[in-house]
């Protein structure tokens, strides 16, 4: 009876008369949802969203265009043309699949490996290149390191380097949207490594208690920067079913990655609805992890109270290195990388799906690969020709009215360059 239930504030459990320690290693993890096998066959016809050919082609072309851009910019970094780069190999499907499920006005907070979301929204190749080169056409005016894209017009918040800082920021934006009663949602991308940061757990709790319109999207590629998941947390990365790391039995839906060091009672209090999606074997882009196309209740709409904030936990393989500053062979085998690249690549599986429907053939593949490479190279060459932003921009865009100390510093720099300009590559900069 209700009178016999615990009356502790904030508790919704029941009493237990027998002491029982629930061991997490004997509990099954949350099942991983998939629609398609490795050969491009839909496993259950009722789960096929029957997307139109035009949308599937857009998804495929966005993925392959991103892949082409990655290859060219990665090689350009190795040649010393840009300072840094991060590829998206193997994770392309998580980008375009989730982007396709969002409304164009939904606000995106990325981590640093979500270029495909921006590309799907129509961000030009020329601006990708300009940002990586830090030239005068870069909307960020050359102040950010490469791959830190941003675009207010496409509702994509500029990337920042510190891990997990975007999570509480995204929750704050979602709360502001809720207070404004705007018909928008926020999606926040992060990796399983970032979820170990304190900012992540603070953000999760704020989102749940304030019932914010936000979708959390965790990309678990298994290694964070260089740490295998077996060393990051205990469990499968999502939730073990109930009661993990707690003496109180009966806590179902242990969501996302709280079980790395959160007790189940605290995790459950966060009140999220987890989705586990097998991206490498699930024909990633056409069947997004929170698709408005075919889920009975899409994660994007789940935030409406009393529904909990949805959490999509996807398993994309990171086929490339973490970045150009990383050598992934130090912490994983080359055979593992080759397996994902040759046997379980999302682009290959999407192509199989289209071929089975007569939507794509070898001739179209060759023509598209050639034209996409040409587009990327043209944007690349244009970015190389562009000059760098003028040095005076070091002092602008911080204060509405520049304080006297900054005006003095700017004047000092100008005098210095006038006197010693021959020692600097000023010809590479705008005047």
CSV table of C-alpha atoms in Angstrom, one decimal:
chain,number,residue,atom,x,y,z
A,1,UNK,CA,0.0,0.0,0.0
A,2,UNK,CA,1.2,3.6,-0.4
A,3,UNK,CA,1.4,3.9,3.3
A,4,UNK,CA,4.0,1.1,3.4
A,5,UNK,CA,6.3,2.7,0.9
A,6,UNK,CA,9.4,4.6,2.0
A,7,UNK,CA,8.5,8.1,2.9
A,8,UNK,CA,12.1,9.5,2.4
A,9,UNK,CA,12.1,12.7,0.4
A,10,UNK,CA,13.0,12.0,-3.2
A,11,UNK,CA,12.8,8.2,-2.9
A,12,UNK,CA,10.4,6.1,-5.1
A,13,UNK,CA,11.7,2.7,-4.1
A,14,UNK,CA,10.0,0.0,-2.2
A,15,UNK,CA,11.1,-1.6,1.1
A,16,UNK,CA,13.0,-4.9,0.9
A,17,UNK,CA,13.0,-7.3,3.9
A,18,UNK,CA,16.0,-9.4,2.6
A,19,UNK,CA,19.4,-7.9,2.1
A,20,UNK,CA,20.5,-8.4,-1.4
A,21,UNK,CA,23.7,-7.2,-3.1
A,22,UNK,CA,23.0,-6.8,-6.8
A,23,UNK,CA,26.1,-7.5,-8.8
A,24,UNK,CA,26.4,-5.5,-12.0
A,25,UNK,CA,28.3,-8.3,-13.8
A,26,UNK,CA,25.3,-10.6,-13.7
A,27,UNK,CA,22.8,-8.1,-15.2
A,28,UNK,CA,22.2,-7.9,-18.9
A,29,UNK,CA,22.9,-4.5,-20.5
A,30,UNK,CA,20.2,-2.5,-22.3
A,31,UNK,CA,19.8,-4.2,-25.7
A,32,UNK,CA,21.4,-2.4,-28.7
A,33,UNK,CA,18.8,-1.5,-31.3
A,34,UNK,CA,19.5,-2.1,-34.9
A,35,UNK,CA,17.6,-2.2,-38.1
A,36,UNK,CA,20.0,-3.7,-40.7
A,37,UNK,CA,22.7,-6.3,-40.9
A,38,UNK,CA,26.1,-5.9,-42.4
A,39,UNK,CA,24.9,-7.0,-45.8
A,40,UNK,CA,22.4,-4.2,-46.1
A,41,UNK,CA,19.3,-6.3,-45.3
A,42,UNK,CA,16.5,-4.9,-43.2
A,43,UNK,CA,16.0,-7.4,-40.4
A,44,UNK,CA,12.4,-6.5,-39.7
A,45,UNK,CA,10.3,-4.9,-42.5
A,46,UNK,CA,8.1,-3.2,-40.1
A,47,UNK,CA,11.1,-1.1,-38.9
A,48,UNK,CA,12.0,0.1,-42.4
A,49,UNK,CA,11.1,3.8,-42.5
A,50,UNK,CA,10.7,3.7,-46.3
A,51,UNK,CA,12.6,7.0,-46.8
A,52,UNK,CA,12.4,8.5,-50.3
A,53,UNK,CA,15.3,8.0,-52.7
A,54,UNK,CA,16.1,11.7,-52.7
A,55,UNK,CA,16.7,11.8,-49.0
A,56,UNK,CA,18.8,8.6,-48.9
A,57,UNK,CA,20.9,10.0,-51.7
A,58,UNK,CA,21.4,13.2,-49.8
A,59,UNK,CA,22.5,11.2,-46.8
A,60,UNK,CA,24.9,9.1,-48.8
A,61,UNK,CA,26.4,12.1,-50.7
A,62,UNK,CA,26.9,14.0,-47.4
A,63,UNK,CA,28.7,11.1,-45.9
A,64,UNK,CA,31.0,10.5,-48.8
A,65,UNK,CA,31.7,14.2,-49.3
A,66,UNK,CA,32.7,14.5,-45.7
A,67,UNK,CA,34.9,11.5,-46.2
A,68,UNK,CA,36.6,13.1,-49.2
A,69,UNK,CA,37.1,16.4,-47.3
A,70,UNK,CA,38.7,14.4,-44.4
A,71,UNK,CA,41.2,12.7,-46.7
A,72,UNK,CA,42.4,15.9,-48.3
A,73,UNK,CA,42.6,17.9,-45.1
A,74,UNK,CA,44.3,15.1,-43.3
A,75,UNK,CA,47.0,14.9,-46.0
A,76,UNK,CA,47.3,18.7,-46.0
A,77,UNK,CA,48.1,18.6,-42.3
A,78,UNK,CA,50.7,16.0,-42.9
A,79,UNK,CA,52.3,18.2,-45.5
A,80,UNK,CA,52.4,21.2,-43.1
A,81,UNK,CA,49.7,23.2,-44.8
A,82,UNK,CA,47.4,23.4,-41.8
A,83,UNK,CA,48.3,22.9,-38.2
A,84,UNK,CA,45.8,20.3,-37.0
A,85,UNK,CA,42.9,18.1,-38.1
A,86,UNK,CA,40.5,15.5,-36.8
A,87,UNK,CA,38.9,13.1,-39.3
A,88,UNK,CA,35.5,11.6,-39.0
A,89,UNK,CA,36.2,8.2,-40.5
A,90,UNK,CA,33.7,5.6,-39.4
A,91,UNK,CA,31.5,8.1,-37.6
A,92,UNK,CA,30.0,9.8,-40.7
A,93,UNK,CA,26.7,8.0,-40.1
A,94,UNK,CA,26.2,9.4,-36.6
A,95,UNK,CA,26.4,12.9,-38.1
A,96,UNK,CA,24.0,12.7,-41.0
A,97,UNK,CA,21.6,10.3,-39.4
A,98,UNK,CA,21.1,12.6,-36.4
A,99,UNK,CA,21.1,15.7,-38.5
A,100,UNK,CA,18.3,14.3,-40.7
A,101,UNK,CA,16.2,13.7,-37.6
A,102,UNK,CA,16.4,17.3,-36.4
A,103,UNK,CA,14.5,20.3,-37.4
A,104,UNK,CA,16.6,23.0,-39.1
A,105,UNK,CA,16.0,25.4,-36.3
A,106,UNK,CA,17.1,23.0,-33.6
A,107,UNK,CA,20.2,24.2,-31.8
A,108,UNK,CA,23.3,22.0,-32.0
A,109,UNK,CA,26.1,21.9,-29.5
A,110,UNK,CA,28.9,19.7,-30.8
A,111,UNK,CA,32.1,18.3,-29.3
A,112,UNK,CA,34.6,18.4,-32.2
A,113,UNK,CA,33.7,15.4,-34.4
A,114,UNK,CA,30.4,16.5,-35.8
A,115,UNK,CA,31.3,18.2,-39.1
A,116,UNK,CA,28.8,16.1,-40.9
A,117,UNK,CA,25.9,17.7,-39.0
A,118,UNK,CA,27.0,21.1,-40.3
A,119,UNK,CA,27.7,19.7,-43.8
A,120,UNK,CA,24.2,18.2,-43.9
A,121,UNK,CA,22.7,21.6,-43.0
A,122,UNK,CA,24.4,23.1,-46.1
A,123,UNK,CA,27.6,24.7,-44.7
A,124,UNK,CA,29.8,25.4,-47.7
A,125,UNK,CA,33.0,23.5,-48.3
A,126,UNK,CA,34.8,26.9,-48.7
A,127,UNK,CA,34.0,27.8,-45.1
A,128,UNK,CA,35.2,24.5,-43.8
A,129,UNK,CA,38.5,25.1,-45.6
A,130,UNK,CA,38.7,28.7,-44.5
A,131,UNK,CA,38.3,27.7,-40.9
A,132,UNK,CA,41.0,25.1,-41.0
A,133,UNK,CA,43.3,27.5,-42.8
A,134,UNK,CA,42.4,30.4,-40.5
A,135,UNK,CA,42.3,32.8,-43.5
A,136,UNK,CA,40.5,36.0,-44.1
A,137,UNK,CA,37.3,34.3,-45.1
A,138,UNK,CA,37.0,32.3,-41.9
A,139,UNK,CA,33.9,33.5,-40.0
A,140,UNK,CA,36.0,33.1,-36.8
A,141,UNK,CA,38.7,35.4,-38.2
A,142,UNK,CA,41.4,32.9,-37.7
A,143,UNK,CA,41.2,32.9,-33.9
A,144,UNK,CA,40.2,29.2,-33.4
A,145,UNK,CA,42.2,26.1,-34.0
A,146,UNK,CA,41.2,23.9,-37.0
A,147,UNK,CA,37.9,21.9,-36.9
A,148,UNK,CA,36.3,24.3,-34.4
A,149,UNK,CA,33.5,25.2,-36.7
A,150,UNK,CA,30.5,27.4,-35.9
A,151,UNK,CA,27.5,28.9,-37.8
A,152,UNK,CA,24.8,31.0,-36.2
A,153,UNK,CA,22.7,30.9,-39.3
A,154,UNK,CA,22.6,27.1,-39.2
A,155,UNK,CA,22.1,27.0,-35.4
A,156,UNK,CA,25.5,25.3,-34.8
A,157,UNK,CA,27.3,26.6,-31.8
A,158,UNK,CA,31.1,27.1,-32.2
A,159,UNK,CA,33.2,24.2,-31.0
A,160,UNK,CA,35.5,24.7,-28.0
A,161,UNK,CA,38.4,22.4,-27.0
A,162,UNK,CA,37.8,21.6,-23.3
A,163,UNK,CA,35.9,18.4,-22.9
A,164,UNK,CA,32.2,18.4,-21.8
A,165,UNK,CA,31.9,22.2,-21.4
A,166,UNK,CA,29.2,22.1,-24.1
A,167,UNK,CA,27.0,19.9,-22.0
A,168,UNK,CA,25.9,22.4,-19.2
A,169,UNK,CA,25.9,25.1,-21.9
A,170,UNK,CA,23.5,23.1,-24.0
A,171,UNK,CA,21.3,22.5,-21.0
A,172,UNK,CA,21.3,26.2,-20.2
A,173,UNK,CA,20.3,27.0,-23.8
A,174,UNK,CA,17.5,24.4,-23.6
A,175,UNK,CA,16.2,25.9,-20.4
A,176,UNK,CA,16.1,29.3,-22.0
A,177,UNK,CA,14.2,27.9,-24.9
A,178,UNK,CA,11.8,26.3,-22.5
A,179,UNK,CA,11.2,29.6,-20.6
A,180,UNK,CA,10.7,31.4,-23.9
A,181,UNK,CA,8.1,28.7,-24.9
A,182,UNK,CA,9.9,28.3,-28.3
A,183,UNK,CA,9.1,25.4,-30.5
A,184,UNK,CA,12.7,24.2,-30.7
A,185,UNK,CA,15.0,21.6,-29.2
A,186,UNK,CA,18.7,21.3,-28.4
A,187,UNK,CA,20.9,18.4,-29.3
A,188,UNK,CA,24.2,18.0,-27.5
A,189,UNK,CA,26.9,15.7,-28.8
A,190,UNK,CA,29.7,14.3,-26.7
A,191,UNK,CA,31.9,11.2,-26.5
A,192,UNK,CA,32.0,8.6,-23.8
A,193,UNK,CA,35.3,10.1,-22.6
A,194,UNK,CA,33.7,13.5,-22.1
A,195,UNK,CA,31.0,11.8,-20.1
A,196,UNK,CA,33.6,11.2,-17.4
A,197,UNK,CA,33.9,14.9,-16.7
A,198,UNK,CA,32.0,16.5,-13.9
A,199,UNK,CA,30.4,19.0,-16.3
A,200,UNK,CA,28.6,16.1,-17.9
A,201,UNK,CA,26.9,14.9,-14.7
A,202,UNK,CA,26.0,18.4,-13.6
A,203,UNK,CA,24.4,19.0,-17.0
A,204,UNK,CA,22.5,15.7,-17.0
A,205,UNK,CA,21.0,16.5,-13.6
A,206,UNK,CA,20.0,20.1,-14.6
A,207,UNK,CA,18.4,18.8,-17.8
A,208,UNK,CA,16.4,16.2,-15.9
A,209,UNK,CA,15.3,18.3,-12.9
A,210,UNK,CA,14.4,21.3,-15.1
A,211,UNK,CA,12.8,19.1,-17.8
A,212,UNK,CA,14.7,20.8,-20.6
A,213,UNK,CA,14.0,20.3,-24.3
A,214,UNK,CA,17.3,18.6,-25.0
A,215,UNK,CA,18.6,15.4,-26.6
A,216,UNK,CA,21.9,14.0,-25.4
A,217,UNK,CA,23.9,12.2,-28.1
A,218,UNK,CA,26.8,10.1,-26.8
A,219,UNK,CA,29.2,8.8,-29.4
A,220,UNK,CA,30.9,5.9,-27.8
A,221,UNK,CA,33.7,4.9,-30.2
A,222,UNK,CA,35.4,2.8,-27.5
A,223,UNK,CA,38.6,4.8,-26.9
A,224,UNK,CA,37.9,8.4,-26.0
A,225,UNK,CA,41.3,10.1,-26.9
A,226,UNK,CA,43.4,7.0,-26.1
A,227,UNK,CA,41.7,5.2,-23.2
A,228,UNK,CA,39.8,2.0,-23.9
A,229,UNK,CA,36.3,1.9,-22.3
A,230,UNK,CA,37.3,-1.0,-20.2
A,231,UNK,CA,39.6,1.5,-18.3
A,232,UNK,CA,37.0,4.3,-18.3
A,233,UNK,CA,34.1,2.7,-16.5
A,234,UNK,CA,32.5,-0.5,-15.5
A,235,UNK,CA,29.7,-1.9,-17.5
A,236,UNK,CA,28.5,-1.6,-21.1
A,237,UNK,CA,28.5,2.1,-21.3
A,238,UNK,CA,24.7,2.5,-21.1
A,239,UNK,CA,23.1,0.8,-18.2
A,240,UNK,CA,23.0,-2.5,-16.6
A,241,UNK,CA,19.3,-2.9,-16.0
A,242,UNK,CA,18.9,-2.1,-12.3
A,243,UNK,CA,20.6,-1.4,-9.0
A,244,UNK,CA,24.2,-1.3,-10.1
A,245,UNK,CA,26.6,0.1,-7.5
A,246,UNK,CA,23.9,0.6,-5.0
A,247,UNK,CA,22.5,-1.5,-2.1
A,248,UNK,CA,18.9,-0.5,-2.9
A,249,UNK,CA,17.2,-3.0,-5.3
A,250,UNK,CA,14.7,-2.3,-7.9
A,251,UNK,CA,16.1,0.7,-9.9
A,252,UNK,CA,15.3,0.0,-13.6
A,253,UNK,CA,16.5,2.0,-16.6
A,254,UNK,CA,20.1,2.7,-15.4
A,255,UNK,CA,20.7,5.2,-18.2
A,256,UNK,CA,23.6,6.1,-20.4
A,257,UNK,CA,27.0,6.1,-18.7
A,258,UNK,CA,26.1,6.9,-15.1
A,259,UNK,CA,27.2,3.6,-13.9
A,260,UNK,CA,30.9,4.6,-14.3
A,261,UNK,CA,30.7,6.0,-10.8
A,262,UNK,CA,27.2,7.1,-10.0
A,263,UNK,CA,25.0,5.0,-7.7
A,264,UNK,CA,21.9,3.7,-9.4
A,265,UNK,CA,19.5,5.8,-7.2
A,266,UNK,CA,21.2,9.0,-8.4
A,267,UNK,CA,21.3,7.8,-11.9
A,268,UNK,CA,17.7,6.9,-12.0
A,269,UNK,CA,16.8,10.3,-10.4
A,270,UNK,CA,18.3,11.9,-13.5
A,271,UNK,CA,15.3,10.4,-15.3
A,272,UNK,CA,16.6,9.9,-18.8
A,273,UNK,CA,15.2,7.6,-21.5
A,274,UNK,CA,18.2,5.9,-23.1
A,275,UNK,CA,18.4,4.7,-26.7
A,276,UNK,CA,21.2,2.2,-27.6
A,277,UNK,CA,21.9,2.2,-31.3
A,278,UNK,CA,24.4,-0.1,-33.1
A,279,UNK,CA,25.6,2.3,-35.7
A,280,UNK,CA,28.3,0.3,-37.5
A,281,UNK,CA,25.9,-2.6,-38.1
A,282,UNK,CA,22.7,-0.6,-38.3
A,283,UNK,CA,23.0,1.2,-41.7
A,284,UNK,CA,23.6,4.3,-39.7
A,285,UNK,CA,22.3,7.3,-41.6
A,286,UNK,CA,19.0,6.2,-42.9
A,287,UNK,CA,17.9,4.8,-39.5
A,288,UNK,CA,19.0,7.6,-37.1
A,289,UNK,CA,19.2,6.9,-33.4
A,290,UNK,CA,16.3,9.2,-32.7
A,291,UNK,CA,14.5,9.1,-36.0
A,292,UNK,CA,11.4,11.2,-36.5
A,293,UNK,CA,10.7,8.8,-39.3
A,294,UNK,CA,9.7,5.6,-37.6
A,295,UNK,CA,10.0,5.6,-33.8
A,296,UNK,CA,6.5,5.5,-32.2
A,297,UNK,CA,7.7,8.4,-30.0
A,298,UNK,CA,10.8,10.1,-31.3
A,299,UNK,CA,13.5,11.1,-28.8
A,300,UNK,CA,13.2,14.7,-30.1
A,301,UNK,CA,9.7,14.8,-28.8
A,302,UNK,CA,10.3,12.8,-25.6
A,303,UNK,CA,11.4,15.9,-23.6
A,304,UNK,CA,7.8,17.1,-23.4
A,305,UNK,CA,6.9,16.7,-19.7
A,306,UNK,CA,6.4,14.3,-18.1
A,307,UNK,CA,8.7,12.5,-20.5
A,308,UNK,CA,12.4,12.3,-19.5
A,309,UNK,CA,15.1,13.8,-21.6
A,310,UNK,CA,16.1,11.3,-24.3
A,311,UNK,CA,19.7,10.0,-24.5
A,312,UNK,CA,21.0,8.4,-27.6
A,313,UNK,CA,24.0,6.2,-27.0
A,314,UNK,CA,25.6,5.1,-30.3
A,315,UNK,CA,28.5,2.9,-31.1
A,316,UNK,CA,30.3,4.2,-34.1
A,317,UNK,CA,33.8,2.9,-34.9
A,318,UNK,CA,36.5,5.6,-34.9
A,319,UNK,CA,38.5,4.3,-37.9
A,320,UNK,CA,40.9,7.2,-37.9
A,321,UNK,CA,43.3,8.4,-35.3
A,322,UNK,CA,41.8,10.7,-32.6
A,323,UNK,CA,43.6,13.6,-34.3
A,324,UNK,CA,46.7,14.4,-36.3
A,325,UNK,CA,48.5,14.6,-32.9
A,326,UNK,CA,47.6,11.0,-32.1
A,327,UNK,CA,48.9,7.5,-33.1
A,328,UNK,CA,46.1,5.1,-32.4
A,329,UNK,CA,48.3,2.0,-32.9
A,330,UNK,CA,49.6,2.7,-29.4
A,331,UNK,CA,46.3,1.6,-27.8
A,332,UNK,CA,44.5,-0.6,-30.4
A,333,UNK,CA,45.5,-3.1,-33.1
A,334,UNK,CA,45.7,-2.4,-36.8
A,335,UNK,CA,43.6,-5.5,-37.4
A,336,UNK,CA,40.7,-4.0,-35.5
A,337,UNK,CA,40.9,-0.8,-37.5
A,338,UNK,CA,41.0,-2.8,-40.8
A,339,UNK,CA,38.0,-4.8,-39.7
A,340,UNK,CA,35.8,-1.7,-39.2
A,341,UNK,CA,37.1,-0.1,-42.4
A,342,UNK,CA,36.6,-3.2,-44.6
A,343,UNK,CA,33.7,-5.1,-43.0
A,344,UNK,CA,31.6,-2.7,-41.0
A,345,UNK,CA,31.9,0.8,-42.6
A,346,UNK,CA,28.6,2.7,-42.5
A,347,UNK,CA,29.2,4.2,-46.0
A,348,UNK,CA,29.7,0.7,-47.5
A,349,UNK,CA,26.5,-0.6,-45.9
A,350,UNK,CA,24.5,2.4,-47.1
A,351,UNK,CA,25.7,1.8,-50.6
A,352,UNK,CA,24.7,-1.8,-50.4
A,353,UNK,CA,21.2,-0.7,-49.3
A,354,UNK,CA,20.9,1.6,-52.2
A,355,UNK,CA,22.2,-0.9,-54.7
A,356,UNK,CA,19.6,-3.5,-53.6
A,357,UNK,CA,16.9,-1.0,-54.5
A,358,UNK,CA,18.4,0.0,-57.8
A,359,UNK,CA,19.1,3.6,-56.6
A,360,UNK,CA,22.9,3.5,-57.1
A,361,UNK,CA,25.3,1.8,-59.4
A,362,UNK,CA,29.1,1.7,-60.1
A,363,UNK,CA,28.9,4.3,-62.8
A,364,UNK,CA,27.1,6.7,-60.5
A,365,UNK,CA,29.6,6.0,-57.7
A,366,UNK,CA,32.6,6.8,-59.9
A,367,UNK,CA,31.0,10.0,-61.2
A,368,UNK,CA,30.1,11.2,-57.8
A,369,UNK,CA,33.5,10.4,-56.3
A,370,UNK,CA,35.2,12.3,-59.1
A,371,UNK,CA,32.9,15.3,-58.8
A,372,UNK,CA,33.0,15.4,-55.0
A,373,UNK,CA,36.8,15.3,-55.0
A,374,UNK,CA,36.8,18.2,-57.6
A,375,UNK,CA,34.6,20.3,-55.3
A,376,UNK,CA,36.8,19.7,-52.3
A,377,UNK,CA,40.0,20.4,-54.2
A,378,UNK,CA,38.6,23.7,-55.6
A,379,UNK,CA,37.6,24.8,-52.1
A,380,UNK,CA,41.0,23.7,-50.8
A,381,UNK,CA,42.9,25.7,-53.5
A,382,UNK,CA,40.8,28.7,-52.9
A,383,UNK,CA,41.5,28.6,-49.1
A,384,UNK,CA,45.3,28.3,-49.8
A,385,UNK,CA,45.2,31.5,-52.0
A,386,UNK,CA,43.3,33.5,-49.4
A,387,UNK,CA,45.4,35.8,-47.1
A,388,UNK,CA,45.4,35.6,-43.4
A,389,UNK,CA,43.2,38.1,-41.4
A,390,UNK,CA,45.0,41.4,-40.5
A,391,UNK,CA,46.9,41.4,-37.2
A,392,UNK,CA,44.8,44.3,-35.9
A,393,UNK,CA,41.9,41.8,-35.4
A,394,UNK,CA,43.8,40.5,-32.4
A,395,UNK,CA,42.2,43.3,-30.4
A,396,UNK,CA,38.6,43.4,-31.7
A,397,UNK,CA,35.3,41.7,-31.0
A,398,UNK,CA,35.8,41.4,-27.2
A,399,UNK,CA,34.5,44.8,-26.0
A,400,UNK,CA,31.8,46.9,-27.4
A,401,UNK,CA,34.1,49.9,-26.9
A,402,UNK,CA,37.8,49.1,-27.0
A,403,UNK,CA,39.3,50.1,-23.6
A,404,UNK,CA,42.4,52.4,-23.7
A,405,UNK,CA,44.8,49.7,-22.7
A,406,UNK,CA,43.9,47.7,-25.8
A,407,UNK,CA,44.1,50.7,-28.1
A,408,UNK,CA,47.6,51.4,-26.7
A,409,UNK,CA,48.6,47.7,-27.3
A,410,UNK,CA,47.2,47.8,-30.9
A,411,UNK,CA,49.1,51.0,-31.6
A,412,UNK,CA,52.3,49.5,-30.2
A,413,UNK,CA,51.9,46.4,-32.4
A,414,UNK,CA,51.4,48.6,-35.5
A,415,UNK,CA,54.6,50.6,-34.7
A,416,UNK,CA,56.5,47.4,-34.2
A,417,UNK,CA,55.4,46.0,-37.5
A,418,UNK,CA,56.3,49.2,-39.3
A,419,UNK,CA,59.8,49.1,-37.9
A,420,UNK,CA,60.5,45.4,-38.1
A,421,UNK,CA,58.1,44.2,-40.7
A,422,UNK,CA,60.8,42.6,-42.8
A,423,UNK,CA,61.2,40.0,-40.1
A,424,UNK,CA,57.6,38.8,-40.5
A,425,UNK,CA,55.6,37.2,-43.3
A,426,UNK,CA,53.3,40.2,-43.6
A,427,UNK,CA,52.7,39.5,-47.3
A,428,UNK,CA,50.5,36.5,-46.1
A,429,UNK,CA,48.2,38.9,-44.2
A,430,UNK,CA,45.5,41.3,-45.2
A,431,UNK,CA,46.4,44.9,-44.6
